[in-house]
Coordinates of C-alpha atoms and ligand atoms in Angstrom, one line a residue:
Chain A
M4 CA 120.4 103.4 123.9
T5 CA 119.1 103.8 120.4
T6 CA 121.8 101.9 118.7
L7 CA 120.8 98.4 117.7
P8 CA 122.3 95.3 119.3
A9 CA 124.6 93.5 116.9
K10 CA 122.9 90.2 117.8
T11 CA 120.1 89.2 120.1
E12 CA 120.0 86.0 122.1
K13 CA 116.5 85.1 120.9
K14 CA 114.3 86.5 118.2
L15 CA 110.8 86.4 119.8
G16 CA 108.1 87.2 117.3
L17 CA 104.8 86.2 115.7
V18 CA 104.0 84.1 112.7
I19 CA 100.7 85.1 111.2
D20 CA 98.8 82.6 109.0
L21 CA 97.0 84.5 106.2
D22 CA 95.4 81.3 105.1
T23 CA 93.7 80.8 108.4
C24 CA 92.8 84.3 109.5
V25 CA 89.1 84.9 109.2
G26 CA 89.3 88.6 110.0
C27 CA 87.2 88.5 113.2
H28 CA 89.3 91.3 114.9
A29 CA 89.4 89.3 118.2
C30 CA 93.1 89.9 118.4
V31 CA 92.6 93.6 118.0
I32 CA 90.2 93.7 120.9
N33 CA 92.1 91.5 123.2
C34 CA 95.3 93.4 122.5
K35 CA 93.6 96.7 123.3
E36 CA 92.1 95.3 126.5
W37 CA 95.4 93.8 127.8
N38 CA 97.5 96.8 126.8
T39 CA 95.2 99.4 128.1
S40 CA 94.9 97.9 131.5
N41 CA 98.5 96.8 132.0
Y42 CA 102.0 98.1 131.1
G43 CA 102.3 101.8 130.4
A44 CA 99.9 104.6 129.5
P45 CA 96.4 103.3 128.5
L46 CA 95.4 103.2 124.8
S47 CA 93.1 106.2 124.7
D48 CA 90.0 106.7 122.6
V49 CA 88.8 110.1 121.4
D50 CA 85.1 110.7 120.8
A51 CA 84.5 107.0 121.6
Y52 CA 80.7 107.3 121.5
G53 CA 80.4 110.2 119.1
P54 CA 80.2 110.4 115.3
E55 CA 84.0 110.2 114.7
P56 CA 85.5 107.7 117.1
E57 CA 89.2 107.1 116.9
G58 CA 91.8 105.7 119.2
T59 CA 95.2 104.0 119.7
F60 CA 95.6 100.4 118.7
L61 CA 98.7 98.3 118.5
N62 CA 97.3 95.7 116.2
R63 CA 94.9 96.3 113.3
V64 CA 93.3 94.0 110.7
H65 CA 93.1 95.1 107.1
A66 CA 91.3 93.2 104.4
F67 CA 92.7 93.0 100.9
E68 CA 91.4 91.5 97.7
V69 CA 93.9 89.7 95.5
T70 CA 93.1 89.1 91.8
P71 CA 95.3 86.6 89.9
E72 CA 96.9 88.1 86.8
D73 CA 95.6 85.2 84.7
G74 CA 92.0 86.2 85.4
G75 CA 91.2 83.6 88.0
C76 CA 88.8 84.2 90.9
A77 CA 89.7 87.1 93.3
Q78 CA 90.4 86.1 96.9
T79 CA 89.9 88.0 100.1
V80 CA 92.8 88.0 102.5
H81 CA 92.4 89.2 106.1
F82 CA 95.7 90.9 107.1
P83 CA 96.5 91.5 110.8
K84 CA 99.4 94.0 111.2
S85 CA 101.4 94.9 114.3
C86 CA 105.0 95.6 115.1
L87 CA 107.3 93.1 113.4
H88 CA 110.1 93.6 115.9
C89 CA 112.6 94.2 113.0
E90 CA 116.2 93.2 113.3
D91 CA 117.3 96.4 111.6
A92 CA 114.6 98.5 113.2
P93 CA 114.8 102.1 111.8
C94 CA 112.4 103.2 114.4
V95 CA 115.0 102.6 117.1
T96 CA 118.0 104.4 115.6
V97 CA 116.1 107.6 114.8
C98 CA 114.9 108.1 118.4
P99 CA 116.6 111.1 119.9
T100 CA 115.8 110.5 123.5
G101 CA 116.8 106.9 123.9
A102 CA 113.2 105.9 124.6
S103 CA 113.1 103.4 121.8
Y104 CA 115.3 100.3 122.1
K105 CA 115.7 96.7 121.0
R106 CA 116.3 94.2 123.8
T107 CA 119.5 92.1 123.5
E108 CA 118.0 89.1 125.3
D109 CA 114.9 88.5 123.1
G110 CA 114.9 91.1 120.4
I111 CA 111.7 92.8 121.5
V112 CA 111.4 96.4 120.4
L113 CA 110.1 98.6 123.2
V114 CA 109.4 102.3 124.1
N115 CA 110.4 103.5 127.5
E116 CA 107.5 106.0 128.1
N117 CA 109.4 107.8 130.9
D118 CA 111.9 108.9 128.2
C119 CA 109.7 109.5 125.2
M120 CA 109.1 113.1 124.2
G121 CA 106.4 112.3 121.7
C122 CA 108.2 113.6 118.6
G123 CA 106.7 110.9 116.4
L124 CA 109.9 110.4 114.4
C125 CA 109.9 106.7 115.0
A126 CA 106.4 106.4 113.6
W127 CA 107.6 108.1 110.5
A128 CA 110.6 105.7 110.3
C129 CA 108.4 102.6 110.5
P130 CA 107.3 101.4 107.1
Y131 CA 104.5 99.3 108.5
G132 CA 102.5 101.8 110.5
A133 CA 103.2 99.8 113.7
R134 CA 103.6 102.8 116.0
E135 CA 100.9 105.2 117.1
L136 CA 101.3 108.3 119.2
D137 CA 98.7 108.2 121.9
Q138 CA 96.6 111.4 121.5
L139 CA 96.0 111.8 125.3
A140 CA 99.2 110.5 126.8
G141 CA 101.4 112.1 124.2
V142 CA 103.8 109.2 124.2
M143 CA 104.5 106.5 121.5
K144 CA 102.7 103.2 121.8
K145 CA 103.5 100.0 120.1
C146 CA 103.3 96.2 120.4
T147 CA 105.3 95.0 123.4
L148 CA 104.8 91.4 122.4
C149 CA 103.0 91.3 125.7
I150 CA 106.2 91.4 127.6
D151 CA 104.1 91.5 130.8
R152 CA 102.5 88.2 129.9
I153 CA 105.1 86.1 128.3
Y154 CA 107.5 86.1 131.3
N155 CA 104.7 86.5 133.9
E156 CA 104.9 83.6 136.4
N157 CA 101.6 84.7 138.0
L158 CA 99.8 83.6 135.0
P159 CA 98.9 80.0 134.2
E160 CA 101.4 78.6 131.6
E161 CA 99.0 78.6 128.7
D162 CA 98.4 82.4 129.2
R163 CA 102.1 83.2 128.8
V164 CA 101.8 84.1 125.2
P165 CA 100.8 87.5 123.7
A166 CA 97.1 88.4 124.2
C167 CA 96.4 88.3 120.4
V168 CA 97.8 84.8 120.1
R169 CA 95.9 83.5 123.2
T170 CA 92.6 84.8 121.9
C171 CA 92.7 84.0 118.2
P172 CA 89.8 81.6 117.6
A173 CA 91.1 80.4 114.3
G174 CA 94.6 79.6 115.5
A175 CA 96.0 82.0 112.9
R176 CA 98.7 83.5 115.2
H177 CA 101.8 81.7 116.5
F178 CA 104.4 83.0 119.0
G179 CA 107.9 81.7 119.5
D180 CA 111.6 82.1 118.9
L181 CA 112.3 82.7 115.3
G182 CA 116.1 82.7 116.0
D183 CA 115.9 79.0 116.9
P184 CA 115.6 76.9 113.7
D185 CA 114.1 74.0 115.7
S186 CA 111.3 76.0 117.2
E187 CA 107.7 75.3 116.2
V188 CA 107.4 78.7 114.6
S189 CA 110.6 78.4 112.6
K190 CA 109.5 75.0 111.3
L191 CA 106.1 76.5 110.3
V192 CA 107.9 79.3 108.4
A193 CA 110.1 76.8 106.6
E194 CA 107.3 74.5 105.7
R195 CA 104.9 77.2 104.5
G196 CA 107.4 79.6 102.9
G197 CA 106.9 82.4 105.4
I198 CA 107.5 85.9 104.0
D199 CA 108.8 89.3 105.0
L200 CA 106.7 92.4 104.4
M201 CA 108.3 95.1 102.3
P202 CA 111.7 93.4 102.2
E203 CA 113.0 96.3 100.0
Q204 CA 112.9 98.5 103.1
G205 CA 115.7 96.6 104.5
T206 CA 114.2 96.3 108.0
R207 CA 114.6 92.5 108.3
P208 CA 111.4 91.8 110.2
V209 CA 111.3 89.0 112.8
N210 CA 107.6 88.4 112.4
K211 CA 106.7 86.3 109.4
Y212 CA 103.5 85.9 107.3
L213 CA 102.4 82.6 105.9
P214 CA 100.9 83.2 102.5
P215 CA 97.5 81.8 101.7
R216 CA 97.6 78.3 100.2
P217 CA 96.9 78.1 96.5
R218 CA 93.1 78.0 95.8
D219 CA 91.5 75.7 93.3
S220 CA 91.0 77.6 90.1
A221 CA 88.3 76.7 87.6
A222 CA 90.3 78.0 84.7
A223 CA 93.5 76.2 85.6
S224 CA 92.2 72.7 86.6
G225 CA 89.6 72.5 83.7
A226 CA 87.4 70.7 86.2
R227 CA 84.2 71.8 84.7
L228 CA 81.2 69.4 84.9
E229 CA 80.3 67.6 81.7
P230 CA 76.7 68.3 80.5
V231 CA 74.6 65.1 81.1
A232 CA 72.5 65.5 78.0
E233 CA 72.7 67.6 74.9
E234 CA 69.5 66.5 73.4
P235 CA 66.2 66.3 75.4
K236 CA 64.6 62.9 75.8
G237 CA 61.1 61.7 76.9
F238 CA 58.6 64.3 78.0
L239 CA 61.1 67.1 77.4
A240 CA 61.6 65.8 73.8
W241 CA 57.9 65.8 73.2
L242 CA 57.5 69.3 74.7
D243 CA 60.4 70.5 72.6
K244 CA 58.7 69.1 69.4
A245 CA 55.3 70.4 70.5
L246 CA 56.6 73.9 71.0
E247 CA 58.4 74.0 67.8
A248 CA 55.2 72.9 65.9
I249 CA 53.3 75.9 67.2
Chain B
M1 CA 103.0 113.8 105.3
H2 CA 101.1 116.2 107.5
P3 CA 102.5 119.7 106.9
A4 CA 102.3 120.8 110.6
P5 CA 103.1 124.5 111.0
S6 CA 105.5 123.7 113.9
V7 CA 107.8 121.6 111.6
I8 CA 107.5 124.1 108.7
F9 CA 108.5 127.0 110.9
F10 CA 111.2 125.0 112.6
T11 CA 113.0 123.9 109.4
A12 CA 112.4 127.2 107.6
F13 CA 113.4 129.7 110.3
S14 CA 116.2 127.8 111.9
G15 CA 117.6 127.2 108.4
L16 CA 117.5 131.0 107.7
G17 CA 118.9 131.9 111.1
F18 CA 121.9 129.5 110.8
G19 CA 122.4 130.6 107.2
L20 CA 122.7 134.2 108.3
L21 CA 125.0 133.2 111.2
A22 CA 127.2 131.3 108.7
W23 CA 127.6 134.5 106.7
L24 CA 128.3 136.6 109.8
G25 CA 130.8 134.0 110.9
I26 CA 133.0 134.5 107.8
G27 CA 132.8 138.3 108.4
L28 CA 130.2 139.2 105.8
P29 CA 129.0 141.9 106.2
D30 CA 132.1 143.1 108.1
V31 CA 130.2 144.9 110.8
T32 CA 130.9 145.8 114.4
G33 CA 129.0 147.7 117.2
R34 CA 125.4 148.6 116.8
P35 CA 124.8 147.3 113.2
A36 CA 126.5 144.0 114.2
F37 CA 124.0 143.7 117.1
G38 CA 121.2 144.1 114.7
Y39 CA 122.5 141.3 112.4
Y40 CA 123.3 138.9 115.3
F41 CA 120.0 139.6 116.9
I42 CA 118.1 138.6 113.8
G43 CA 120.3 135.5 113.3
Y44 CA 119.7 134.3 116.9
A45 CA 116.0 135.2 116.9
L46 CA 115.4 133.1 113.8
A47 CA 117.6 130.1 114.8
V48 CA 116.2 130.0 118.4
G49 CA 112.7 130.8 117.3
G50 CA 112.8 127.9 114.8
L51 CA 114.1 125.5 117.4
L52 CA 111.4 126.6 119.9
A53 CA 108.7 126.1 117.2
S54 CA 109.9 122.5 116.9
T55 CA 109.0 121.8 120.5
F56 CA 105.3 122.7 119.8
H57 CA 104.9 119.5 118.0
L58 CA 106.0 117.2 120.8
G59 CA 103.4 115.1 122.6
N60 CA 105.4 115.0 125.8
P61 CA 107.7 118.1 125.8
K62 CA 108.8 117.6 129.4
N63 CA 111.2 115.0 128.1
A64 CA 112.6 117.3 125.4
V65 CA 115.9 117.7 127.2
K66 CA 116.5 114.0 126.7
A67 CA 116.8 114.6 123.0
F68 CA 120.5 115.7 123.6
S69 CA 121.4 112.1 124.6
Q70 CA 121.4 109.9 121.5
W71 CA 123.8 111.8 119.2
R72 CA 125.7 108.6 118.4
S73 CA 122.8 107.2 116.5
S74 CA 120.0 109.7 116.0
W75 CA 120.1 112.7 113.5
L76 CA 117.4 114.5 115.5
S77 CA 119.6 114.3 118.6
R78 CA 122.6 115.4 116.6
E79 CA 120.6 118.3 115.3
A80 CA 119.7 119.4 118.9
V81 CA 123.3 119.0 120.1
L82 CA 124.8 120.8 117.1
S83 CA 122.5 123.7 117.2
V84 CA 123.3 124.4 120.9
I85 CA 127.0 124.1 120.3
T86 CA 126.8 126.4 117.2
L87 CA 124.9 129.0 119.1
L88 CA 127.4 128.8 122.0
V89 CA 130.5 129.1 119.7
I90 CA 129.1 132.0 117.8
A91 CA 128.1 133.9 120.9
P92 CA 131.6 135.0 122.0
Y93 CA 132.4 135.9 118.4
A94 CA 129.3 138.0 118.3
I95 CA 130.2 139.7 121.6
G96 CA 133.7 140.4 120.3
R97 CA 132.2 142.1 117.2
I98 CA 129.5 144.0 119.0
F99 CA 131.2 145.2 122.1
L100 CA 134.9 145.0 121.5
G101 CA 135.1 145.8 117.8
T102 CA 137.3 142.8 117.2
D103 CA 137.2 140.0 114.7
W104 CA 138.3 136.6 116.1
A105 CA 138.3 135.2 112.6
L106 CA 139.1 131.6 113.5
L107 CA 136.2 131.5 116.0
G108 CA 133.9 133.0 113.4
L109 CA 135.0 130.4 110.8
A110 CA 134.4 127.6 113.3
G111 CA 130.9 129.0 114.0
A112 CA 130.1 129.3 110.3
A113 CA 131.1 125.7 109.6
L114 CA 129.1 124.5 112.6
A115 CA 126.0 126.5 111.4
L116 CA 126.1 124.7 108.1
I117 CA 126.7 121.3 109.7
T118 CA 123.6 122.0 111.9
V119 CA 121.5 122.7 108.8
F120 CA 122.9 119.5 107.3
S121 CA 121.8 117.5 110.4
T122 CA 118.3 119.1 110.2
S123 CA 118.1 117.9 106.6
M124 CA 119.3 114.4 107.5
I125 CA 116.3 114.0 109.9
Y126 CA 114.2 113.8 106.7
T127 CA 116.7 112.4 104.3
Q128 CA 117.4 109.3 106.4
L129 CA 113.7 108.1 106.1
K130 CA 113.6 105.3 103.6
T131 CA 109.8 105.2 104.3
V132 CA 109.4 108.6 102.5
P133 CA 111.2 108.1 99.1
R134 CA 110.8 111.7 98.1
W135 CA 112.9 112.8 101.0
N136 CA 115.3 109.9 100.8
T137 CA 117.7 111.4 98.3
P138 CA 120.8 113.6 98.2
A139 CA 118.6 116.4 96.8
T140 CA 117.2 117.0 100.3
P141 CA 120.4 118.1 102.0
V142 CA 121.5 120.0 99.0
L143 CA 118.2 122.0 99.0
F144 CA 118.2 122.6 102.7
Q145 CA 121.8 123.9 102.4
L146 CA 120.9 126.2 99.4
Y147 CA 117.9 127.6 101.2
A148 CA 120.1 128.4 104.3
I149 CA 123.0 129.8 102.3
G150 CA 120.8 131.7 99.8
G151 CA 118.4 133.1 102.4
G152 CA 121.3 133.8 104.7
A153 CA 123.1 135.8 102.0
L154 CA 119.9 137.7 101.4
L155 CA 119.6 138.6 105.1
A156 CA 123.3 139.4 105.3
G157 CA 122.8 142.0 102.6
Q158 CA 125.0 140.2 100.1
G159 CA 123.3 141.8 97.0
A160 CA 124.4 140.2 93.8
V161 CA 125.9 137.1 95.4
A162 CA 122.6 136.5 97.2
A163 CA 120.7 137.0 94.0
L164 CA 122.9 134.5 92.2
L165 CA 122.5 131.9 95.0
L166 CA 118.8 132.3 95.0
L167 CA 118.7 131.6 91.3
V168 CA 120.8 128.5 91.8
L169 CA 118.4 127.5 94.6
G170 CA 115.4 128.0 92.2
A171 CA 117.0 125.7 89.6
A172 CA 117.9 123.1 92.2
Q173 CA 114.3 123.2 93.6
L174 CA 112.9 122.7 90.1
L175 CA 115.1 119.7 89.5
A176 CA 114.3 118.2 92.9
W177 CA 110.6 118.4 92.2
Q178 CA 111.0 116.7 88.8
K179 CA 113.1 113.9 90.2
G180 CA 111.0 113.7 93.4
D181 CA 107.8 113.0 91.4
R182 CA 109.3 109.7 90.3
R183 CA 110.9 108.7 93.5
F184 CA 108.0 106.7 95.0
A185 CA 107.7 104.5 92.0
E186 CA 111.5 104.1 91.8
A187 CA 111.8 103.0 95.4
G188 CA 109.7 100.0 94.5
S189 CA 107.3 99.5 97.4
T190 CA 103.8 98.6 96.2
A191 CA 100.6 97.2 97.8
E192 CA 101.9 93.8 96.5
S193 CA 105.3 94.1 98.4
A194 CA 103.6 95.6 101.4
T195 CA 101.3 92.6 101.8
G196 CA 103.6 89.9 100.3
L197 CA 100.6 88.9 98.2
G198 CA 102.1 89.9 94.9
R199 CA 102.9 86.3 94.0
I200 CA 99.1 85.6 93.9
G201 CA 98.1 88.6 91.9
K202 CA 97.1 92.3 92.0
V203 CA 96.3 93.6 95.5
R204 CA 93.7 96.2 96.4
L205 CA 92.3 97.3 99.8
L206 CA 88.9 95.7 100.3
E207 CA 88.2 97.0 103.8
P208 CA 90.2 99.4 105.9
P209 CA 90.9 98.2 109.5
H210 CA 88.8 100.9 111.1
S211 CA 85.9 103.1 110.0
G212 CA 87.4 106.3 111.6
R213 CA 90.7 108.0 111.2
N214 CA 93.8 107.4 113.2
Y215 CA 97.2 108.9 114.1
L216 CA 98.8 107.1 111.1
M217 CA 96.3 108.5 108.6
K218 CA 96.4 112.0 109.9
E219 CA 100.2 112.1 110.2
M220 CA 101.3 110.0 107.2
V221 CA 98.5 109.6 104.7
H222 CA 97.9 113.3 104.2
V223 CA 96.5 114.0 100.8
I224 CA 94.6 117.3 101.3
G225 CA 95.7 120.1 99.1
R226 CA 97.9 118.1 96.7
K227 CA 95.7 119.1 93.9
H228 CA 97.0 122.7 94.1
A229 CA 100.6 121.5 94.1
Q230 CA 101.4 122.7 90.6
K231 CA 100.2 126.2 91.4
L232 CA 101.9 126.3 94.7
R233 CA 105.2 125.2 93.1
I234 CA 105.0 128.1 90.7
I235 CA 104.3 130.5 93.5
S236 CA 107.1 129.2 95.7
L237 CA 109.6 129.3 92.8
L238 CA 108.6 132.9 92.0
F239 CA 108.7 134.1 95.6
A240 CA 111.6 132.1 96.9
S241 CA 113.9 132.6 94.0
L242 CA 113.1 134.7 90.9
L243 CA 111.3 137.7 92.5
P244 CA 113.8 138.3 95.3
A245 CA 116.7 137.8 92.9
G246 CA 115.1 140.3 90.5
I247 CA 114.5 142.8 93.4
L248 CA 118.2 142.6 94.5
L249 CA 119.5 142.9 90.9
F250 CA 117.3 145.6 89.5
L251 CA 116.1 147.8 92.4
P252 CA 118.5 150.4 93.9
A253 CA 120.3 148.9 96.9
S254 CA 118.9 150.0 100.2
Y255 CA 117.6 148.5 103.5
A256 CA 114.1 148.8 102.1
T257 CA 115.0 146.8 99.0
V258 CA 116.6 144.1 101.1
L259 CA 113.6 144.0 103.4
L260 CA 111.2 143.6 100.5
A261 CA 113.3 140.8 99.0
V262 CA 113.4 139.1 102.4
V263 CA 109.6 139.3 102.9
V264 CA 109.0 137.9 99.4
H265 CA 111.6 135.1 99.9
V266 CA 110.1 134.0 103.2
I267 CA 106.7 133.6 101.6
G268 CA 108.3 131.4 98.9
L269 CA 110.3 129.5 101.5
L270 CA 107.2 128.7 103.6
T271 CA 105.3 127.6 100.5
A272 CA 108.1 125.4 99.4
R273 CA 108.4 123.9 102.9
W274 CA 104.7 123.3 103.0
L275 CA 105.0 121.4 99.8
F276 CA 108.0 119.5 101.1
F277 CA 105.8 117.9 103.7
A278 CA 102.4 117.8 102.0
E279 CA 103.8 116.2 98.8
A280 CA 105.9 113.6 100.6
E281 CA 104.3 110.2 100.4
H282 CA 104.9 107.6 103.2
V283 CA 104.9 103.9 102.2
V284 CA 102.4 103.1 104.9
R285 CA 99.7 104.6 102.7
L286 CA 99.9 101.3 100.7
Y287 CA 98.2 99.6 103.6
Y288 CA 95.4 102.1 103.4
G289 CA 94.8 101.9 99.6
K290 CA 95.9 105.5 99.1
Ligands
SF4_305 S1 107.6 97.1 112.6 FE1 108.0 99.3 112.7 S2 107.9 99.7 114.9 FE2 108.2 97.5 114.7 S3 110.4 97.2 114.8 FE3 109.9 97.3 112.6 S4 110.2 99.5 112.1 FE4 110.1 99.4 114.4
SF4_306 S1 108.2 109.6 119.7 FE1 109.3 108.9 121.6 S2 110.1 106.9 121.1 FE2 109.5 107.8 119.1 S3 111.4 108.8 118.4 FE3 110.3 110.4 119.5 S4 111.1 110.2 121.6 FE4 111.7 108.3 120.6

């Protein structure tokens, strides 16, 4: 059913720390590996070894440069982006076949590939570019929040998190229930002022981004080193005089 | 957005077909027998042809029949359901006109109303998308409706009325372009809001996430051909509106005149529809620095 549930029991999602992400793309690779060899159609590549390789990914890392308006130093921010499992997911309601849905139990937004006709309308409806139509399979692919890991009792406990979270060497990705104010992720969001992407689109994303912490700024702190000497002394003073005499 | 031929033909021809069927449904022109067959044949060919064209753009067409299931929430599904209902309601009316020489007026009226509602639901597929501010305005359904009614009137041989409607269409299209050019800025999404980094400062893309292209860029970050937009706008205004209106008003009325006006109008319509897609900017481009 492509109507949205009025309320979900949990709001499982990711919290991504833009202060910590180093832009290594490990999450991109582990996501591709897990999701190409497990649930659903594999994430295909076209011209993988040719001059114009391209393929389907569920998670991609952009890098932005932010320049403060007051002329301070520009800052590089690595920016991983995948489905935000929105509460008001426009991708779900536009779907004509019923393939796209949001789960009542945990709020995960999924595509049932047996129903998808590959019209692409859901990808048009998503503001975040979180859905990609697989060019070989012809069905819509998106982040499943590794639904086949997080509830998988065949995996050791520490592996029951999304592949991207498990692999991140910087610890920049956190997974949990954002509907529970006492969960670790909710506390993190409260403490660090987690934000929504494009709130003006009205999608109410579950995933939150933790903004980079303020950097020291030379202009603002005035912490410039004092010169140790204005006038030369000793040998340098002699050299100074000698050179002036020439 | 990528101006795929399948969606251009789908929206243009099904709109024309349903427009013509709407006119036939209210008994204009008041034809029976052989001429009626001709008109209904054209109406059905255009409507069905357009709908078939839309299936060419599906990645997994074997599930197309499932598109009839989600009419409670999805405009695309409503469009599918409504077009089939409309074609089924008009069919007995057409048979009455063609073979029995009768006019079941109420049935015809219902069919005409359904045809226009179908066109409305087609337009809502695009209008509903907040992600494409240029489409996300009441101008979109108004334009789709005017293209259907105006083009339909032309096909239905409604001479002066058709000419007038085409002129109204031209004016509306001009207005829609002008307003449309400001829509993206008005909608307020920026690289700063997309990344949430606006509180720190001005944001620019430093490195894209991949060196090649991908589905998103091909489908939604289409920028090719925009530089000719102004010229194409003039061409489509001339061909869709002014020229066919002039032909209808100033050339002697005959089948040949109408045919000429139709051909000219279709060229304008296809150009305008190409622009409708090609000029539409999706907010996801903000993540790609475009
Ligand atoms: S991020 Fe996009 S694909 Fe994911 S739920 Fe939100 S709108 Fe849908
Ligand atoms: S591509 Fe598939 S999931 Fe997306 S709207 Fe179309 S049918 Fe639904």
